[in-house]
Amino acid sequence: MHGIGNDFVMVDAIRHPIDDASLPELSRKICDRRFGVGSDGLILARKGASAPFEMRMFNPDGSESEMCGNGIRCFSQFLKKQGLWDADRVDVETGAGTLTLETMPDGQVRVDMGPARLSRAEIPVLGDPSSSYIAVPTVVQSLCMEGTAVSMGNPHLVFFVEDVAAVPLETWGPLYERHPDFPNRTNVHFVQVVCSTHLIQRTWERGAGITLACGTGACACAVAGFLNGLTERSVTYLESGHVLMTGPAETVFVGSWG
């Protein structure tokens, strides 16, 4: 399945349980675009402890991610296609907490992403745990750029640039992903502000590399733009401070792995 080009191998691990110890290696194999199926991640549907379902997501390098915005929209549609859930609203446990997914009348999925986390302790980033990380000069090797860090349940580092197409993403992305101030590594986004309601985003995802889209990243970039006074509140905020993300999820093909 894919959400605006961010693609995933979805597995029903309720009816077809998989041993936890095998998941990192399985993810490395199945996500390989030459010798496996090929995807930006492996997502498993399991029964939840306190919610009806749990989503687990593994990156192509075998590491596990707390959350995935495009992936959880696919997860919602996957539950229906597998006959595991037939209501338009469902709660799902993730590494970022329990999230509520809702299928809209037009078939898109809306996700209550919870609040953006802005303190260094929540992201996490080294330094004063109660302080934020907004427009901070962020140095790695010979690069020094002002970065803003936001967590949407997983860490994001956002840089605003004049021309996003000129960014050598395959070089700068992995350098900033492993910046020493981010103990759990971080997703990295370079963003061009076209106007106060239009951003162009290029993404290097932690554990996956360059991807066509990143749902949690899009939310983080919108929040970072607002925090830096560059954009309007183009995402939907609830009075609770939660961010709502809405978008499509599409099935590409169905197969078996043997």
mmCIF file of C-alpha atoms in Angstrom:
data_model
loop_
_atom_site.group_PDB
_atom_site.id
_atom_site.type_symbol
_atom_site.label_atom_id
_atom_site.label_comp_id
_atom_site.label_asym_id
_atom_site.label_seq_id
_atom_site.Cartn_x
_atom_site.Cartn_y
_atom_site.Cartn_z
ATOM 1 C CA MET A 1 0.000 0.000 0.000
ATOM 2 C CA HIS A 2 1.047 3.621 -0.284
ATOM 3 C CA GLY A 3 0.094 7.021 1.065
ATOM 4 C CA ILE A 4 1.002 9.689 -1.538
ATOM 5 C CA GLY A 5 3.980 7.628 -2.695
ATOM 6 C CA ASN A 6 5.256 6.536 0.721
ATOM 7 C CA ASP A 7 4.895 2.755 0.338
ATOM 8 C CA PHE A 8 4.664 -0.130 2.791
ATOM 9 C CA VAL A 9 4.349 -3.886 2.960
ATOM 10 C CA MET A 10 1.352 -4.569 5.211
ATOM 11 C CA VAL A 11 1.090 -7.841 7.141
ATOM 12 C CA ASP A 12 -1.839 -9.343 9.039
ATOM 13 C CA ALA A 13 0.094 -10.564 12.082
ATOM 14 C CA ILE A 14 -3.142 -11.384 13.927
ATOM 15 C CA ARG A 15 -4.049 -14.399 11.794
ATOM 16 C CA HIS A 16 -0.421 -14.971 10.768
ATOM 17 C CA PRO A 17 1.749 -14.349 13.863
ATOM 18 C CA ILE A 18 5.439 -13.551 13.381
ATOM 19 C CA ASP A 19 8.156 -14.057 15.979
ATOM 20 C CA ASP A 20 9.398 -10.690 17.279
ATOM 21 C CA ALA A 21 13.036 -11.707 17.036
ATOM 22 C CA SER A 22 12.739 -12.219 13.281
ATOM 23 C CA LEU A 23 11.184 -8.838 12.491
ATOM 24 C CA PRO A 24 14.343 -6.705 11.952
ATOM 25 C CA GLU A 25 15.799 -9.205 9.479
ATOM 26 C CA LEU A 26 12.435 -9.748 7.787
ATOM 27 C CA SER A 27 12.105 -5.997 7.318
ATOM 28 C CA ARG A 28 15.575 -5.710 5.786
ATOM 29 C CA LYS A 29 14.780 -8.510 3.340
ATOM 30 C CA ILE A 30 11.217 -7.639 2.381
ATOM 31 C CA CYS A 31 11.864 -3.881 1.980
ATOM 32 C CA ASP A 32 14.818 -4.416 -0.374
ATOM 33 C CA ARG A 33 13.806 -2.996 -3.758
ATOM 34 C CA ARG A 34 16.024 -5.375 -5.716
ATOM 35 C CA PHE A 35 15.930 -8.666 -3.828
ATOM 36 C CA GLY A 36 12.667 -8.318 -1.876
ATOM 37 C CA VAL A 37 9.262 -6.767 -2.438
ATOM 38 C CA GLY A 38 10.554 -3.219 -2.027
ATOM 39 C CA SER A 39 9.058 -0.591 0.272
ATOM 40 C CA ASP A 40 9.750 2.253 2.689
ATOM 41 C CA GLY A 41 8.753 0.065 5.608
ATOM 42 C CA LEU A 42 7.161 -3.095 6.968
ATOM 43 C CA ILE A 43 3.925 -2.602 8.947
ATOM 44 C CA LEU A 44 2.271 -5.270 11.083
ATOM 45 C CA ALA A 45 -1.287 -5.337 12.375
ATOM 46 C CA ARG A 46 -1.666 -6.957 15.795
ATOM 47 C CA LYS A 47 -4.251 -7.036 18.544
ATOM 48 C CA GLY A 48 -3.735 -4.206 21.007
ATOM 49 C CA ALA A 49 -3.499 -4.420 24.766
ATOM 50 C CA SER A 50 -5.928 -1.584 25.552
ATOM 51 C CA ALA A 51 -7.113 -0.627 22.028
ATOM 52 C CA PRO A 52 -8.538 -2.972 19.373
ATOM 53 C CA PHE A 53 -5.291 -2.985 17.357
ATOM 54 C CA GLU A 54 -1.586 -2.285 17.551
ATOM 55 C CA MET A 55 0.570 -1.058 14.667
ATOM 56 C CA ARG A 56 4.275 -1.854 14.538
ATOM 57 C CA MET A 57 6.465 -0.347 11.827
ATOM 58 C CA PHE A 58 9.988 -1.392 10.820
ATOM 59 C CA ASN A 59 12.319 0.572 8.551
ATOM 60 C CA PRO A 60 14.299 -0.911 5.640
ATOM 61 C CA ASP A 61 17.418 -0.980 7.843
ATOM 62 C CA GLY A 62 15.614 -3.189 10.385
ATOM 63 C CA SER A 63 15.119 -0.499 13.022
ATOM 64 C CA GLU A 64 11.673 0.033 14.518
ATOM 65 C CA SER A 65 9.939 3.409 14.259
ATOM 66 C CA GLU A 66 7.565 4.786 16.877
ATOM 67 C CA MET A 67 5.066 6.051 14.300
ATOM 68 C CA CYS A 68 4.432 6.622 10.614
ATOM 69 C CA GLY A 69 1.786 9.060 9.413
ATOM 70 C CA ASN A 70 1.288 7.745 5.881
ATOM 71 C CA GLY A 71 1.649 4.203 7.192
ATOM 72 C CA ILE A 72 -1.091 4.526 9.785
ATOM 73 C CA ARG A 73 -3.527 5.783 7.126
ATOM 74 C CA CYS A 74 -2.708 2.641 5.134
ATOM 75 C CA PHE A 75 -3.181 0.654 8.329
ATOM 76 C CA SER A 76 -6.742 1.939 8.674
ATOM 77 C CA GLN A 77 -7.667 0.841 5.152
ATOM 78 C CA PHE A 78 -5.789 -2.446 5.565
ATOM 79 C CA LEU A 79 -7.938 -3.397 8.561
ATOM 80 C CA LYS A 80 -11.054 -2.998 6.452
ATOM 81 C CA LYS A 81 -9.685 -4.825 3.423
ATOM 82 C CA GLN A 82 -8.643 -7.760 5.626
ATOM 83 C CA GLY A 83 -12.079 -7.900 7.266
ATOM 84 C CA LEU A 84 -10.591 -7.139 10.676
ATOM 85 C CA TRP A 85 -12.662 -3.999 11.327
ATOM 86 C CA ASP A 86 -15.734 -2.582 9.636
ATOM 87 C CA ALA A 87 -16.405 0.693 11.480
ATOM 88 C CA ASP A 88 -15.223 4.071 10.193
ATOM 89 C CA ARG A 89 -13.463 4.910 13.466
ATOM 90 C CA VAL A 90 -10.856 2.877 15.330
ATOM 91 C CA ASP A 91 -8.225 3.381 18.032
ATOM 92 C CA VAL A 92 -4.761 1.973 17.341
ATOM 93 C CA GLU A 93 -1.806 1.582 19.679
ATOM 94 C CA THR A 94 1.545 2.814 18.353
ATOM 95 C CA GLY A 95 4.943 3.570 19.790
ATOM 96 C CA ALA A 96 3.742 7.187 20.005
ATOM 97 C CA GLY A 97 0.641 6.300 22.021
ATOM 98 C CA THR A 98 -2.921 5.380 21.064
ATOM 99 C CA LEU A 99 -4.194 7.276 18.007
ATOM 100 C CA THR A 100 -7.713 7.585 16.624
ATOM 101 C CA LEU A 101 -8.218 6.877 12.903
ATOM 102 C CA GLU A 102 -11.349 7.889 11.022
ATOM 103 C CA THR A 103 -12.363 7.045 7.443
ATOM 104 C CA MET A 104 -13.941 10.109 5.836
ATOM 105 C CA PRO A 105 -16.893 10.042 3.385
ATOM 106 C CA ASP A 106 -14.504 10.565 0.437
ATOM 107 C CA GLY A 107 -12.434 7.526 1.449
ATOM 108 C CA GLN A 108 -9.517 9.481 2.867
ATOM 109 C CA VAL A 109 -8.321 8.778 6.395
ATOM 110 C CA ARG A 110 -8.079 11.379 9.156
ATOM 111 C CA VAL A 111 -5.709 10.738 12.042
ATOM 112 C CA ASP A 112 -5.609 12.528 15.365
ATOM 113 C CA MET A 113 -1.817 12.772 15.607
ATOM 114 C CA GLY A 114 -1.857 14.070 19.153
ATOM 115 C CA PRO A 115 0.019 17.219 20.157
ATOM 116 C CA ALA A 116 3.310 18.306 18.634
ATOM 117 C CA ARG A 117 6.059 17.768 21.227
ATOM 118 C CA LEU A 118 8.477 20.684 21.388
ATOM 119 C CA SER A 119 10.705 20.184 24.427
ATOM 120 C CA ARG A 120 14.141 18.638 24.021
ATOM 121 C CA ALA A 121 13.186 15.874 26.456
ATOM 122 C CA GLU A 122 10.158 14.881 24.383
ATOM 123 C CA ILE A 123 11.849 14.944 20.949
ATOM 124 C CA PRO A 124 14.538 13.901 22.247
ATOM 125 C CA VAL A 125 17.480 16.302 21.765
ATOM 126 C CA LEU A 126 20.439 16.745 24.109
ATOM 127 C CA GLY A 127 20.548 19.889 26.244
ATOM 128 C CA ASP A 128 18.197 21.537 28.743
ATOM 129 C CA PRO A 129 15.293 19.039 28.755
ATOM 130 C CA SER A 130 12.631 21.733 29.213
ATOM 131 C CA SER A 131 13.886 24.021 26.434
ATOM 132 C CA SER A 132 12.728 24.004 22.811
ATOM 133 C CA TYR A 133 14.825 23.645 19.654
ATOM 134 C CA ILE A 134 13.636 26.398 17.311
ATOM 135 C CA ALA A 135 15.920 28.025 14.702
ATOM 136 C CA VAL A 136 18.992 26.589 16.431
ATOM 137 C CA PRO A 137 22.315 26.632 14.524
ATOM 138 C CA THR A 138 22.872 22.921 13.893
ATOM 139 C CA VAL A 139 26.395 21.937 12.933
ATOM 140 C CA VAL A 140 27.545 18.699 11.348
ATOM 141 C CA GLN A 141 30.943 18.434 9.672
ATOM 142 C CA SER A 142 31.280 21.635 7.585
ATOM 143 C CA LEU A 143 27.534 22.364 7.518
ATOM 144 C CA CYS A 144 25.810 24.859 9.794
ATOM 145 C CA MET A 145 22.087 25.468 9.274
ATOM 146 C CA GLU A 146 19.286 26.735 11.504
ATOM 147 C CA GLY A 147 17.121 23.771 12.425
ATOM 148 C CA THR A 148 13.826 23.358 14.244
ATOM 149 C CA ALA A 149 13.088 20.059 15.983
ATOM 150 C CA VAL A 150 9.557 18.733 16.490
ATOM 151 C CA SER A 151 8.272 15.353 17.620
ATOM 152 C CA MET A 152 5.020 13.945 16.285
ATOM 153 C CA GLY A 153 5.677 10.833 18.344
ATOM 154 C CA ASN A 154 8.899 10.398 16.343
ATOM 155 C CA PRO A 155 11.725 12.961 15.955
ATOM 156 C CA HIS A 156 11.963 15.460 13.087
ATOM 157 C CA LEU A 157 14.565 18.102 12.247
ATOM 158 C CA VAL A 158 13.358 20.812 9.834
ATOM 159 C CA PHE A 159 15.506 23.223 7.819
ATOM 160 C CA PHE A 160 14.030 26.088 5.787
ATOM 161 C CA VAL A 161 15.956 26.757 2.571
ATOM 162 C CA GLU A 162 15.652 29.108 -0.418
ATOM 163 C CA ASP A 163 15.665 26.367 -3.061
ATOM 164 C CA VAL A 164 14.763 22.862 -1.904
ATOM 165 C CA ALA A 165 15.644 21.352 -5.300
ATOM 166 C CA ALA A 166 19.273 22.459 -4.851
ATOM 167 C CA VAL A 167 19.712 20.526 -1.574
ATOM 168 C CA PRO A 168 22.017 17.468 -1.973
ATOM 169 C CA LEU A 169 19.589 15.349 0.022
ATOM 170 C CA GLU A 170 21.523 12.093 -0.352
ATOM 171 C CA THR A 171 24.549 13.786 1.287
ATOM 172 C CA TRP A 172 23.046 16.130 3.886
ATOM 173 C CA GLY A 173 20.224 13.788 4.911
ATOM 174 C CA PRO A 174 22.320 10.988 6.446
ATOM 175 C CA LEU A 175 24.665 13.482 8.112
ATOM 176 C CA TYR A 176 21.845 15.192 9.982
ATOM 177 C CA GLU A 177 19.972 11.924 10.632
ATOM 178 C CA ARG A 178 22.880 10.866 12.831
ATOM 179 C CA HIS A 179 23.619 14.256 14.371
ATOM 180 C CA PRO A 180 25.112 13.592 17.834
ATOM 181 C CA ASP A 181 22.530 15.815 19.565
ATOM 182 C CA PHE A 182 19.743 13.385 18.543
ATOM 183 C CA PRO A 183 20.263 10.186 20.577
ATOM 184 C CA ASN A 184 17.591 8.222 18.663
ATOM 185 C CA ARG A 185 18.599 9.680 15.281
ATOM 186 C CA THR A 186 16.054 11.858 13.483
ATOM 187 C CA ASN A 187 14.030 12.311 10.320
ATOM 188 C CA VAL A 188 15.362 15.247 8.296
ATOM 189 C CA HIS A 189 13.327 17.673 6.163
ATOM 190 C CA PHE A 190 14.392 20.517 3.902
ATOM 191 C CA VAL A 191 11.534 22.914 3.240
ATOM 192 C CA GLN A 192 11.004 25.779 0.810
ATOM 193 C CA VAL A 193 8.343 28.340 1.721
ATOM 194 C CA VAL A 194 6.473 29.252 -1.466
ATOM 195 C CA CYS A 195 3.993 31.400 0.461
ATOM 196 C CA SER A 196 2.374 31.381 3.894
ATOM 197 C CA THR A 197 0.084 28.485 2.917
ATOM 198 C CA HIS A 198 2.349 26.476 0.592
ATOM 199 C CA LEU A 199 5.461 24.487 1.518
ATOM 200 C CA ILE A 200 7.646 22.231 -0.636
ATOM 201 C CA GLN A 201 9.182 19.448 1.458
ATOM 202 C CA ARG A 202 11.997 17.004 0.691
ATOM 203 C CA THR A 203 12.598 14.231 3.197
ATOM 204 C CA TRP A 204 15.350 11.930 4.380
ATOM 205 C CA GLU A 205 13.694 9.390 6.678
ATOM 206 C CA ARG A 206 15.499 7.828 9.597
ATOM 207 C CA GLY A 207 16.290 4.225 8.696
ATOM 208 C CA ALA A 208 14.815 4.488 5.197
ATOM 209 C CA GLY A 209 16.616 7.244 3.273
ATOM 210 C CA ILE A 210 14.936 9.414 0.641
ATOM 211 C CA THR A 211 11.161 8.925 0.491
ATOM 212 C CA LEU A 212 8.502 10.577 -1.662
ATOM 213 C CA ALA A 213 6.443 11.623 1.358
ATOM 214 C CA CYS A 214 6.359 11.550 5.156
ATOM 215 C CA GLY A 215 3.084 12.052 7.019
ATOM 216 C CA THR A 216 4.466 12.810 10.466
ATOM 217 C CA GLY A 217 7.104 14.918 8.724
ATOM 218 C CA ALA A 218 4.486 16.986 6.899
ATOM 219 C CA CYS A 219 2.844 17.723 10.250
ATOM 220 C CA ALA A 220 6.227 18.586 11.794
ATOM 221 C CA CYS A 221 7.091 20.920 8.892
ATOM 222 C CA ALA A 222 3.750 22.715 9.201
ATOM 223 C CA VAL A 223 4.287 23.159 12.940
ATOM 224 C CA ALA A 224 7.899 24.304 12.416
ATOM 225 C CA GLY A 225 6.782 26.818 9.793
ATOM 226 C CA PHE A 226 4.263 28.309 12.192
ATOM 227 C CA LEU A 227 6.775 28.387 15.074
ATOM 228 C CA ASN A 228 9.231 30.291 12.867
ATOM 229 C CA GLY A 229 6.595 32.772 11.689
ATOM 230 C CA LEU A 230 6.797 31.562 8.097
ATOM 231 C CA THR A 231 3.377 29.985 7.588
ATOM 232 C CA GLU A 232 -0.198 30.091 8.743
ATOM 233 C CA ARG A 233 -1.873 27.314 10.714
ATOM 234 C CA SER A 234 -2.466 25.232 7.593
ATOM 235 C CA VAL A 235 -2.940 22.058 9.607
ATOM 236 C CA THR A 236 -5.983 21.583 11.813
ATOM 237 C CA TYR A 237 -5.422 22.151 15.504
ATOM 238 C CA LEU A 238 -7.925 21.060 18.135
ATOM 239 C CA GLU A 239 -8.411 23.035 21.342
ATOM 240 C CA SER A 240 -6.427 20.267 23.055
ATOM 241 C CA GLY A 241 -3.402 21.147 20.900
ATOM 242 C CA HIS A 242 -3.726 17.978 18.833
ATOM 243 C CA VAL A 243 -2.886 17.974 15.113
ATOM 244 C CA LEU A 244 -5.231 16.336 12.605
ATOM 245 C CA MET A 245 -3.743 14.807 9.441
ATOM 246 C CA THR A 246 -5.959 13.771 6.511
ATOM 247 C CA GLY A 247 -4.902 12.002 3.335
ATOM 248 C CA PRO A 248 -5.360 9.012 1.031
ATOM 249 C CA ALA A 249 -4.255 5.384 1.295
ATOM 250 C CA GLU A 250 -4.128 3.086 -1.726
ATOM 251 C CA THR A 251 -3.592 -0.642 -2.279
ATOM 252 C CA VAL A 252 -0.996 -1.417 -4.958
ATOM 253 C CA PHE A 253 -1.028 -5.239 -4.965
ATOM 254 C CA VAL A 254 -1.549 -8.292 -2.788
ATOM 255 C CA GLY A 255 0.858 -11.228 -2.618
ATOM 256 C CA SER A 256 2.558 -13.805 -0.405
ATOM 257 C CA TRP A 257 6.100 -14.044 0.971
ATOM 258 C CA GLY A 258 7.599 -17.502 1.030
#
